[in-house]
Amino acid sequence: MIFILLIVLLVFIVYLNKNFYLKKNNAKYPNGPLVLPIIGSLYRVSFKTPHLSFKNLSQQYGKIFSIKMGCVETIVINDISILQKTFRDKPTIFQQRFWLPSFYNVGEYRDIVFSNGPYWREIKSILKNSLTKTKSRSMEDLFNSECSKAEQYIMKKIKENNNIVDMMKTTKRLLLNIMVKFLFNISFEYDDGSLSKEIFDFVKSYNLIFEYLAKQPGDFIPLLRPFDTHDKIAKEYSNLLKFFTPFIDETLKNIDKENPKCFLEYLLIEIERDPNSMIKPESIPHICFSIIVAGSDTTGTTLEWMILYLSNYPNIQEKLHCEINSSHHPTLKEKKNYPFLRAVINETLRISPPAPFALPHICSEDTIVSFNGHDYFFPKYTQIIPNLYGANRNENEFDDPNTFNPDRHPSSTASHVSYSSGPRSCPGENMADDILFVVSTRLYKYFKFERTTNQLYDEYGVLTKTLTPKDYLSKVTFRS
């Protein structure tokens, strides 16, 4: 009985402090849907299409709204300007990741994605230095080499399957090959018969992990934690680490400090420079996994969406082909000479961002976010979700926002947001942009992509680990 009274008293004190802060600063807590016991406002969220639910909620409650996800207080930001201003003006308050219990089973918060504090700052600095030094070598040659292998595979499938090719599977393999080559200086063949069992096991465990992560009710409702499947997540993640172990061991054994051959060698050299580094050898597999996920999955998904949209709108595909069909192959130094390709990439990222909510942040202290004369109170420990999908489809920012229209970008004053802003922005964003440029200039120069049906391909997609298109096949023709 005394324990219950203490809990009630504590809740009452927190309530009084919150209201005192609001009155003192003339701020308001963002509006949101009705909160019910135990489940909070989760009844307003579709677990199959949460990005659409959040977009609908933003239309009802505004550019900033609150939603209680079970026991987790959450504020959702649905506007490009507010997102950029919030993370830019208050970087230290919003730079930490929000930790859900199930996330611990993927990297133990020791990777670049979910780590926080001094450890995260050190790993980000080392990654940026390693990326810079790696790019001093010919990354473009690596991209082109892997693209050539993918093109040979596509040509083979064109002949074998009467021009029908699974481009979703092909782009996944292409991006995975690029990232594995970048990390470890190894590559996998495209031919199904030559593909090792290890890579199949990796992909299987990789997909299962994110399937399990999406089904952890205890992350939000503690009463349901006995039904969580953290053991399954841990098992599949352990399988993934086994995939990396031989490559890491081989790199450690043959590292060439005078002439590094891959990103992992640069990374290990950077770590060794500081004898007091917080990054220990056992963290390396976690870092490698996060780089693989960030580099292959998000960029590969963007390529899948590009092929889908250009198949749905062949006139746009032909306009793009005309721009890049020069006598020589476009190079990264010539990016500015291909404005329509830039517009197509930007429009793909705007209308179908691979990570529609980016990754959640946590508000590390009570603060006020001001916008257009309104002050909003963000309490300490609140989960902050950047709703990139909703922001990019804001009717006030874009005309006809649900229509794929690359022509909007050269003249549009509104920018899109594809990655989170502020200190937690993706350190590999420039590399991802380079990959998209090189792969796109080759694919759309050499191949024509068409639908295998008269109906337009579905443009809403499905949300799993990323916002991906529903499965589709492509009719692919080589442009002689």
Coordinates of C-alpha atoms in Angstrom, one line a residue:
M1 CA 0.0 0.0 0.0
I2 CA 2.8 2.4 0.9
F3 CA 4.6 1.5 -2.3
I4 CA 1.5 2.4 -4.4
L5 CA 1.1 5.7 -2.5
L6 CA 4.8 6.6 -3.3
I7 CA 4.3 5.9 -7.0
V8 CA 1.1 8.1 -7.0
L9 CA 3.0 10.9 -5.2
L10 CA 6.0 10.6 -7.7
V11 CA 3.6 10.8 -10.7
F12 CA 1.9 13.9 -9.1
I13 CA 5.2 15.6 -8.5
V14 CA 6.3 15.0 -12.1
Y15 CA 3.0 16.4 -13.3
L16 CA 3.4 19.5 -11.2
N17 CA 6.9 20.1 -12.4
K18 CA 5.9 19.7 -16.0
N19 CA 3.0 22.2 -15.6
F20 CA 5.2 24.7 -13.8
Y21 CA 7.8 24.5 -16.6
L22 CA 5.1 25.0 -19.2
K23 CA 3.6 28.1 -17.4
K24 CA 7.0 29.6 -16.7
N25 CA 8.1 29.4 -20.3
N26 CA 4.6 30.0 -21.9
A27 CA 5.1 26.8 -23.8
K28 CA 2.7 24.0 -24.6
Y29 CA 3.1 20.2 -24.9
P30 CA 2.3 19.2 -28.5
N31 CA -1.2 18.0 -29.1
G32 CA -1.9 14.3 -29.9
P33 CA -4.5 11.5 -29.8
L34 CA -6.3 10.3 -26.7
V35 CA -4.1 8.3 -24.3
L36 CA -5.5 5.0 -23.0
P37 CA -4.2 3.0 -20.1
I38 CA -1.4 0.6 -20.9
I39 CA -1.4 1.0 -24.7
G40 CA -1.3 4.8 -24.7
S41 CA -2.1 5.9 -28.3
L42 CA -0.9 2.9 -30.1
Y43 CA -4.4 2.2 -31.3
R44 CA -4.0 5.0 -33.8
V45 CA -0.9 3.4 -35.4
S46 CA -1.1 0.6 -38.1
F47 CA 1.8 -1.7 -37.5
K48 CA 1.9 -2.6 -41.2
T49 CA 1.9 1.0 -42.4
P50 CA 3.0 3.3 -39.5
H51 CA 4.4 5.8 -42.0
L52 CA 0.9 6.4 -43.4
S53 CA -0.6 6.5 -39.8
F54 CA 1.9 9.2 -38.8
K55 CA 1.2 11.2 -41.9
N56 CA -2.5 11.1 -41.1
L57 CA -1.9 12.1 -37.5
S58 CA 0.2 15.1 -38.7
Q59 CA -2.7 16.2 -40.9
Q60 CA -4.9 16.1 -37.8
Y61 CA -2.6 17.5 -35.1
G62 CA -0.1 19.6 -37.0
K63 CA 3.6 19.7 -37.8
I64 CA 4.6 18.7 -34.3
F65 CA 2.4 16.2 -32.4
S66 CA 2.8 13.9 -29.4
I67 CA 1.8 10.3 -29.2
K68 CA 2.2 7.9 -26.3
M69 CA 3.5 4.6 -27.6
G70 CA 2.6 2.3 -24.8
C71 CA 4.6 3.8 -21.9
V72 CA 7.0 5.7 -24.2
E73 CA 6.4 9.5 -24.4
T74 CA 7.0 10.4 -28.0
I75 CA 7.0 13.6 -30.1
V76 CA 6.9 13.4 -33.9
I77 CA 8.3 16.2 -36.1
N78 CA 6.7 16.3 -39.5
D79 CA 8.1 19.4 -41.2
I80 CA 11.4 19.9 -43.0
S81 CA 12.2 23.4 -41.6
I82 CA 11.4 22.4 -38.0
L83 CA 13.5 19.2 -38.3
Q84 CA 16.5 21.0 -39.6
K85 CA 16.2 23.9 -37.2
T86 CA 15.7 21.7 -34.1
F87 CA 18.7 19.5 -34.7
R88 CA 20.8 22.4 -35.8
D89 CA 20.0 24.8 -33.0
K90 CA 20.0 22.2 -30.2
P91 CA 22.6 19.6 -31.3
T92 CA 23.7 18.5 -27.8
I93 CA 20.1 18.1 -26.6
F94 CA 19.0 15.9 -29.5
Q95 CA 22.1 14.0 -30.5
Q96 CA 21.6 10.9 -28.4
R97 CA 19.8 7.8 -29.7
F98 CA 16.7 6.6 -28.0
W99 CA 17.4 3.0 -26.8
L100 CA 14.6 0.4 -27.0
P101 CA 15.4 -2.8 -25.0
S102 CA 15.5 -5.0 -28.1
F103 CA 18.1 -2.8 -29.8
Y104 CA 20.7 -4.0 -27.3
N105 CA 20.7 -7.5 -29.0
V106 CA 22.0 -5.9 -32.2
G107 CA 25.4 -4.5 -31.4
E108 CA 25.1 -3.9 -27.7
Y109 CA 25.0 -0.2 -28.4
R110 CA 28.6 -0.4 -29.6
D111 CA 28.2 0.3 -33.3
I112 CA 27.9 3.7 -35.1
V113 CA 24.1 3.6 -35.3
F114 CA 23.0 3.1 -31.6
S115 CA 26.0 4.1 -29.6
N116 CA 25.9 7.4 -27.5
G117 CA 28.1 9.8 -25.6
P118 CA 32.0 9.9 -25.8
Y119 CA 32.1 6.4 -27.4
W120 CA 29.9 7.5 -30.3
R121 CA 31.9 10.8 -30.8
E122 CA 35.1 8.8 -31.0
I123 CA 33.8 6.2 -33.4
K124 CA 32.2 8.9 -35.6
S125 CA 35.5 10.8 -35.8
I126 CA 37.4 7.6 -36.6
L127 CA 34.9 6.6 -39.3
K128 CA 35.0 10.1 -40.9
N129 CA 38.8 10.0 -41.0
S130 CA 38.9 6.5 -42.4
L131 CA 36.3 7.4 -45.0
T132 CA 38.3 10.4 -46.1
K133 CA 41.5 8.4 -46.5
T134 CA 39.7 5.5 -48.2
K135 CA 38.2 8.0 -50.7
S136 CA 41.7 9.2 -51.5
R137 CA 42.1 5.9 -53.3
S138 CA 40.0 5.2 -56.3
M139 CA 36.5 4.4 -54.9
E140 CA 35.1 5.2 -58.3
D141 CA 37.1 2.3 -59.8
L142 CA 35.6 0.0 -57.1
F143 CA 32.0 1.1 -58.0
N144 CA 32.6 0.7 -61.7
S145 CA 34.2 -2.8 -61.3
E146 CA 31.2 -4.1 -59.3
C147 CA 28.8 -2.5 -61.7
S148 CA 30.5 -4.3 -64.6
K149 CA 29.9 -7.6 -62.8
A150 CA 26.2 -6.7 -62.2
E151 CA 25.8 -5.8 -65.9
Q152 CA 27.2 -9.2 -67.0
Y153 CA 24.7 -10.9 -64.7
I154 CA 21.8 -8.8 -66.0
M155 CA 22.8 -9.7 -69.6
K156 CA 22.9 -13.4 -68.7
K157 CA 19.4 -13.2 -67.1
I158 CA 18.1 -11.4 -70.1
K159 CA 19.1 -14.3 -72.4
E160 CA 18.0 -17.0 -69.9
N161 CA 14.6 -15.6 -69.0
N162 CA 13.4 -13.8 -72.1
N163 CA 14.3 -10.4 -70.8
I164 CA 12.6 -10.8 -67.4
V165 CA 15.0 -10.0 -64.5
D166 CA 14.5 -9.7 -60.8
M167 CA 16.1 -6.3 -60.4
M168 CA 15.3 -6.0 -56.7
K169 CA 17.5 -9.1 -56.0
T170 CA 20.1 -7.8 -58.4
T171 CA 20.5 -4.4 -56.8
K172 CA 20.7 -6.0 -53.4
R173 CA 23.6 -8.1 -54.5
L174 CA 25.3 -5.2 -56.2
L175 CA 25.2 -3.0 -53.1
L176 CA 26.2 -5.9 -50.8
N177 CA 29.1 -6.6 -53.1
I178 CA 30.2 -2.9 -53.1
M179 CA 30.1 -2.7 -49.3
V180 CA 31.9 -6.0 -48.8
K181 CA 34.5 -5.1 -51.3
F182 CA 34.8 -1.6 -49.6
L183 CA 35.1 -3.1 -46.1
F184 CA 37.2 -6.3 -46.7
N185 CA 38.5 -6.1 -50.3
I186 CA 36.6 -9.3 -51.2
S187 CA 33.7 -9.9 -53.6
F188 CA 31.0 -12.5 -54.2
E189 CA 29.9 -13.8 -57.6
Y190 CA 26.4 -13.2 -58.9
D191 CA 25.9 -16.7 -60.3
D192 CA 23.5 -18.5 -58.0
G193 CA 25.6 -21.7 -58.2
S194 CA 28.8 -19.9 -57.2
L195 CA 27.2 -17.9 -54.3
S196 CA 28.6 -19.3 -51.1
K197 CA 26.5 -20.8 -48.3
E198 CA 27.9 -18.1 -46.0
I199 CA 26.4 -15.3 -47.9
F200 CA 23.0 -17.0 -48.1
D201 CA 23.1 -17.5 -44.3
F202 CA 24.1 -13.9 -43.8
V203 CA 21.1 -12.6 -45.8
K204 CA 18.7 -15.0 -44.1
S205 CA 19.8 -14.0 -40.6
Y206 CA 19.9 -10.3 -41.6
N207 CA 16.3 -10.4 -42.8
L208 CA 15.2 -12.4 -39.7
I209 CA 16.7 -9.9 -37.3
F210 CA 14.7 -7.0 -38.6
E211 CA 11.6 -9.2 -38.8
Y212 CA 12.0 -10.0 -35.1
L213 CA 12.8 -6.4 -34.1
A214 CA 9.5 -5.2 -35.6
K215 CA 7.6 -7.7 -33.3
Q216 CA 8.8 -6.7 -29.8
P217 CA 5.7 -5.4 -28.0
G218 CA 7.6 -5.3 -24.7
D219 CA 9.7 -2.4 -26.1
F220 CA 6.6 -0.2 -25.5
I221 CA 4.4 -2.2 -23.1
P222 CA 6.4 -3.7 -20.3
L223 CA 3.6 -6.1 -19.3
L224 CA 4.2 -7.9 -22.7
R225 CA 8.0 -8.3 -22.3
P226 CA 7.6 -12.1 -21.4
F227 CA 6.4 -12.5 -25.1
D228 CA 9.4 -10.7 -26.6
T229 CA 11.8 -12.8 -28.7
H230 CA 15.2 -11.3 -27.7
D231 CA 16.7 -14.8 -27.7
K232 CA 15.9 -15.2 -31.4
I233 CA 17.4 -11.7 -32.2
A234 CA 20.6 -12.6 -30.3
K235 CA 20.9 -15.9 -32.1
E236 CA 20.6 -14.5 -35.6
Y237 CA 22.9 -11.6 -34.7
S238 CA 25.5 -14.1 -33.5
N239 CA 25.2 -15.9 -36.9
L240 CA 25.9 -12.6 -38.6
L241 CA 29.0 -11.9 -36.5
K242 CA 30.3 -15.4 -37.5
F243 CA 30.1 -14.2 -41.1
F244 CA 32.4 -11.3 -40.4
T245 CA 34.9 -13.1 -38.2
P246 CA 37.0 -14.8 -41.0
F247 CA 37.3 -11.5 -42.9
I248 CA 38.3 -9.5 -39.8
D249 CA 40.8 -12.2 -38.8
E250 CA 42.3 -12.3 -42.3
T251 CA 42.6 -8.5 -42.3
L252 CA 44.3 -8.4 -38.9
K253 CA 46.8 -11.0 -40.0
N254 CA 47.7 -9.4 -43.3
I255 CA 47.2 -5.7 -42.5
D256 CA 49.5 -3.4 -44.5
K257 CA 49.9 -0.2 -42.6
E258 CA 51.9 1.4 -45.4
N259 CA 49.5 0.6 -48.2
P260 CA 46.0 -0.2 -46.8
K261 CA 43.8 -2.1 -49.2
C262 CA 40.3 -1.7 -47.7
F263 CA 38.3 0.4 -45.2
L264 CA 38.7 -2.0 -42.4
E265 CA 42.5 -1.7 -42.6
Y266 CA 42.2 2.1 -42.4
L267 CA 39.8 1.8 -39.5
L268 CA 42.2 -0.5 -37.5
I269 CA 45.1 1.8 -38.2
E270 CA 43.1 4.8 -36.9
I271 CA 42.1 2.9 -33.8
E272 CA 45.7 1.9 -33.1
R273 CA 46.9 5.5 -33.2
D274 CA 45.2 6.1 -29.8
P275 CA 46.3 3.7 -27.1
N276 CA 43.5 5.1 -24.9
S277 CA 40.8 4.4 -27.5
M278 CA 37.4 3.3 -26.1
I279 CA 36.9 1.2 -29.3
K280 CA 38.1 -2.3 -28.5
P281 CA 38.7 -5.2 -31.0
E282 CA 35.4 -6.9 -29.9
S283 CA 33.5 -3.8 -31.2
I284 CA 34.8 -4.2 -34.8
P285 CA 32.2 -6.8 -36.0
H286 CA 29.4 -4.5 -34.6
I287 CA 30.8 -1.6 -36.5
C288 CA 31.1 -3.6 -39.7
F289 CA 27.5 -4.8 -39.5
S290 CA 26.2 -1.2 -39.1
I291 CA 28.2 -0.1 -42.1
I292 CA 26.8 -3.0 -44.2
V293 CA 23.3 -2.1 -43.2
A294 CA 23.6 1.6 -43.7
G295 CA 25.5 1.2 -47.0
S296 CA 23.8 -1.6 -48.7
D297 CA 20.2 -1.6 -47.5
T298 CA 19.3 2.1 -47.7
T299 CA 21.1 2.8 -51.0
G300 CA 19.9 -0.5 -52.5
T301 CA 16.3 0.3 -51.6
T302 CA 16.7 3.7 -53.3
L303 CA 17.8 2.0 -56.5
E304 CA 14.8 -0.4 -56.3
W305 CA 12.5 2.6 -56.1
M306 CA 14.2 4.4 -59.0
I307 CA 13.7 1.4 -61.3
L308 CA 10.1 1.1 -60.2
Y309 CA 9.3 4.8 -60.8
L310 CA 11.2 4.9 -64.1
S311 CA 9.3 1.8 -65.2
N312 CA 6.0 3.5 -64.3
Y313 CA 7.0 6.7 -66.1
P314 CA 8.9 5.7 -69.3
N315 CA 9.0 9.3 -70.6
I316 CA 11.1 10.3 -67.6
Q317 CA 13.4 7.3 -68.1
E318 CA 13.9 8.3 -71.7
K319 CA 14.7 11.9 -70.7
L320 CA 17.3 10.5 -68.3
H321 CA 18.8 8.2 -70.9
C322 CA 19.2 11.1 -73.3
E323 CA 21.1 13.1 -70.7
I324 CA 23.6 10.4 -69.7
N325 CA 24.0 8.7 -73.1
S326 CA 27.3 10.5 -74.0
S327 CA 30.2 9.1 -75.9
H328 CA 32.1 8.5 -72.7
H329 CA 30.9 7.2 -69.3
P330 CA 30.0 10.0 -66.8
T331 CA 32.5 10.4 -64.0
L332 CA 32.0 11.6 -60.4
K333 CA 33.9 14.8 -61.3
E334 CA 31.2 15.6 -63.9
K335 CA 28.2 15.3 -61.5
K336 CA 27.1 18.9 -62.0
N337 CA 26.8 18.2 -65.8
Y338 CA 23.9 15.8 -65.1
P339 CA 21.2 17.9 -63.4
F340 CA 18.2 15.7 -64.5
L341 CA 19.9 12.6 -62.9
R342 CA 20.3 14.6 -59.7
A343 CA 16.6 15.6 -59.9
V344 CA 15.6 11.9 -60.4
I345 CA 17.6 10.8 -57.4
N346 CA 16.3 13.7 -55.3
E347 CA 12.7 13.0 -56.2
T348 CA 13.1 9.2 -55.5
L349 CA 14.6 10.0 -52.0
R350 CA 11.8 12.6 -51.4
I351 CA 8.8 10.5 -52.3
S352 CA 10.1 7.2 -51.0
P353 CA 12.8 7.7 -48.3
P354 CA 14.3 4.3 -47.4
A355 CA 14.2 5.2 -43.7
P356 CA 10.8 7.0 -43.3
F357 CA 11.4 7.8 -39.6
A358 CA 15.2 7.9 -39.7
L359 CA 16.2 6.6 -36.3
P360 CA 14.7 7.8 -33.0
H361 CA 16.5 10.4 -30.9
I362 CA 16.0 11.2 -27.2
C363 CA 15.6 14.6 -25.6
S364 CA 18.4 14.7 -23.0
E365 CA 16.9 17.6 -21.0
D366 CA 13.7 19.7 -20.8
T367 CA 13.8 22.2 -23.6
I368 CA 11.6 24.6 -25.8
V369 CA 11.4 24.3 -29.5
S370 CA 10.1 27.5 -31.1
F371 CA 8.6 27.8 -34.6
N372 CA 6.4 30.4 -36.3
G373 CA 5.7 32.2 -33.0
H374 CA 4.7 29.0 -31.2
D375 CA 6.7 27.4 -28.3
Y376 CA 6.6 23.7 -27.8
F377 CA 7.7 21.9 -24.6
F378 CA 9.9 18.8 -25.2
P379 CA 10.3 17.0 -21.8
K380 CA 13.5 15.2 -20.8
Y381 CA 13.7 11.5 -21.9
T382 CA 11.1 11.9 -24.6
Q383 CA 11.5 9.9 -27.8
I384 CA 11.9 12.2 -30.8
I385 CA 10.9 10.7 -34.2
P386 CA 11.8 12.6 -37.4
N387 CA 8.9 11.8 -39.7
L388 CA 10.8 12.1 -43.0
Y389 CA 8.0 10.5 -45.0
G390 CA 5.4 13.0 -43.8
A391 CA 7.7 15.9 -44.1
N392 CA 8.6 15.0 -47.7
R393 CA 4.9 14.7 -48.7
N394 CA 3.8 17.9 -47.0
E395 CA 1.2 19.7 -49.3
N396 CA 2.5 23.1 -48.0
E397 CA 6.0 22.4 -49.2
F398 CA 5.4 20.5 -52.5
D399 CA 2.7 20.8 -55.2
D400 CA 1.0 17.4 -55.7
P401 CA 3.4 15.7 -53.3
N402 CA 2.3 12.2 -54.0
T403 CA 3.2 12.3 -57.6
F404 CA 6.7 11.4 -58.9
N405 CA 7.9 14.5 -60.6
P406 CA 11.7 15.1 -60.9
D407 CA 11.1 18.4 -62.7
R408 CA 10.1 20.0 -59.4
H409 CA 13.6 20.0 -58.0
P410 CA 15.5 22.6 -60.1
S411 CA 12.8 25.2 -59.4
S412 CA 11.5 24.1 -56.0
T413 CA 12.5 26.3 -53.0
A414 CA 11.7 23.4 -50.7
S415 CA 14.4 20.8 -50.0
H416 CA 13.7 17.2 -49.2
V417 CA 15.1 15.3 -46.2
S418 CA 16.3 11.8 -46.9
Y419 CA 18.6 11.4 -43.9
S420 CA 18.5 12.7 -40.4
S421 CA 19.9 16.2 -39.7
G422 CA 22.4 17.5 -37.1
P423 CA 25.3 15.6 -35.4
R424 CA 23.7 12.2 -36.0
S425 CA 23.5 12.7 -39.8
C426 CA 24.8 9.8 -41.8
P427 CA 28.7 9.9 -42.0
G428 CA 28.5 7.9 -45.3
E429 CA 25.9 10.2 -47.0
N430 CA 28.4 11.4 -49.6
M431 CA 29.6 7.9 -50.4
A432 CA 26.0 6.8 -50.8
D433 CA 25.4 9.7 -53.2
D434 CA 28.5 8.7 -55.2
I435 CA 27.3 5.1 -55.5
L436 CA 23.8 6.2 -56.6
F437 CA 25.4 8.4 -59.3
V438 CA 27.8 5.7 -60.7
V439 CA 25.2 2.9 -60.6
S440 CA 22.5 5.0 -62.1
T441 CA 24.6 6.4 -65.0
R442 CA 25.5 2.8 -66.0
L443 CA 22.1 1.1 -65.5
Y444 CA 20.1 3.7 -67.4
K445 CA 22.7 4.2 -70.1
Y446 CA 22.9 0.5 -71.0
F447 CA 19.5 -0.8 -70.2
K448 CA 15.8 0.0 -70.6
F449 CA 13.5 -1.0 -67.8
E450 CA 9.8 -1.8 -68.4
R451 CA 6.9 -3.2 -66.4
T452 CA 5.9 -6.8 -67.0
T453 CA 2.2 -5.8 -66.7
N454 CA 0.0 -3.1 -68.0
Q455 CA -0.8 -2.0 -64.5
L456 CA 1.4 0.6 -62.8
Y457 CA 3.6 -0.9 -60.1
D458 CA 2.5 -0.2 -56.5
E459 CA 4.1 3.1 -55.3
Y460 CA 3.2 2.8 -51.6
G461 CA 5.6 0.0 -50.7
V462 CA 5.9 -2.0 -47.5
L463 CA 7.7 -1.0 -44.3
T464 CA 10.1 -3.6 -42.9
K465 CA 13.6 -2.6 -42.0
T466 CA 13.3 0.0 -44.7
L467 CA 10.4 1.3 -46.9
T468 CA 10.8 -1.1 -49.8
P469 CA 8.7 -1.6 -53.0
K470 CA 6.4 -4.6 -53.1
D471 CA 8.1 -7.4 -55.1
Y472 CA 8.2 -6.8 -58.8
L473 CA 10.0 -8.1 -61.9
S474 CA 11.4 -6.0 -64.7
K475 CA 11.5 -6.5 -68.5
V476 CA 15.0 -5.4 -69.3
T477 CA 16.3 -4.6 -72.8
F478 CA 20.0 -3.9 -73.6
R479 CA 20.4 -0.6 -75.4
S480 CA 22.8 -1.4 -78.2

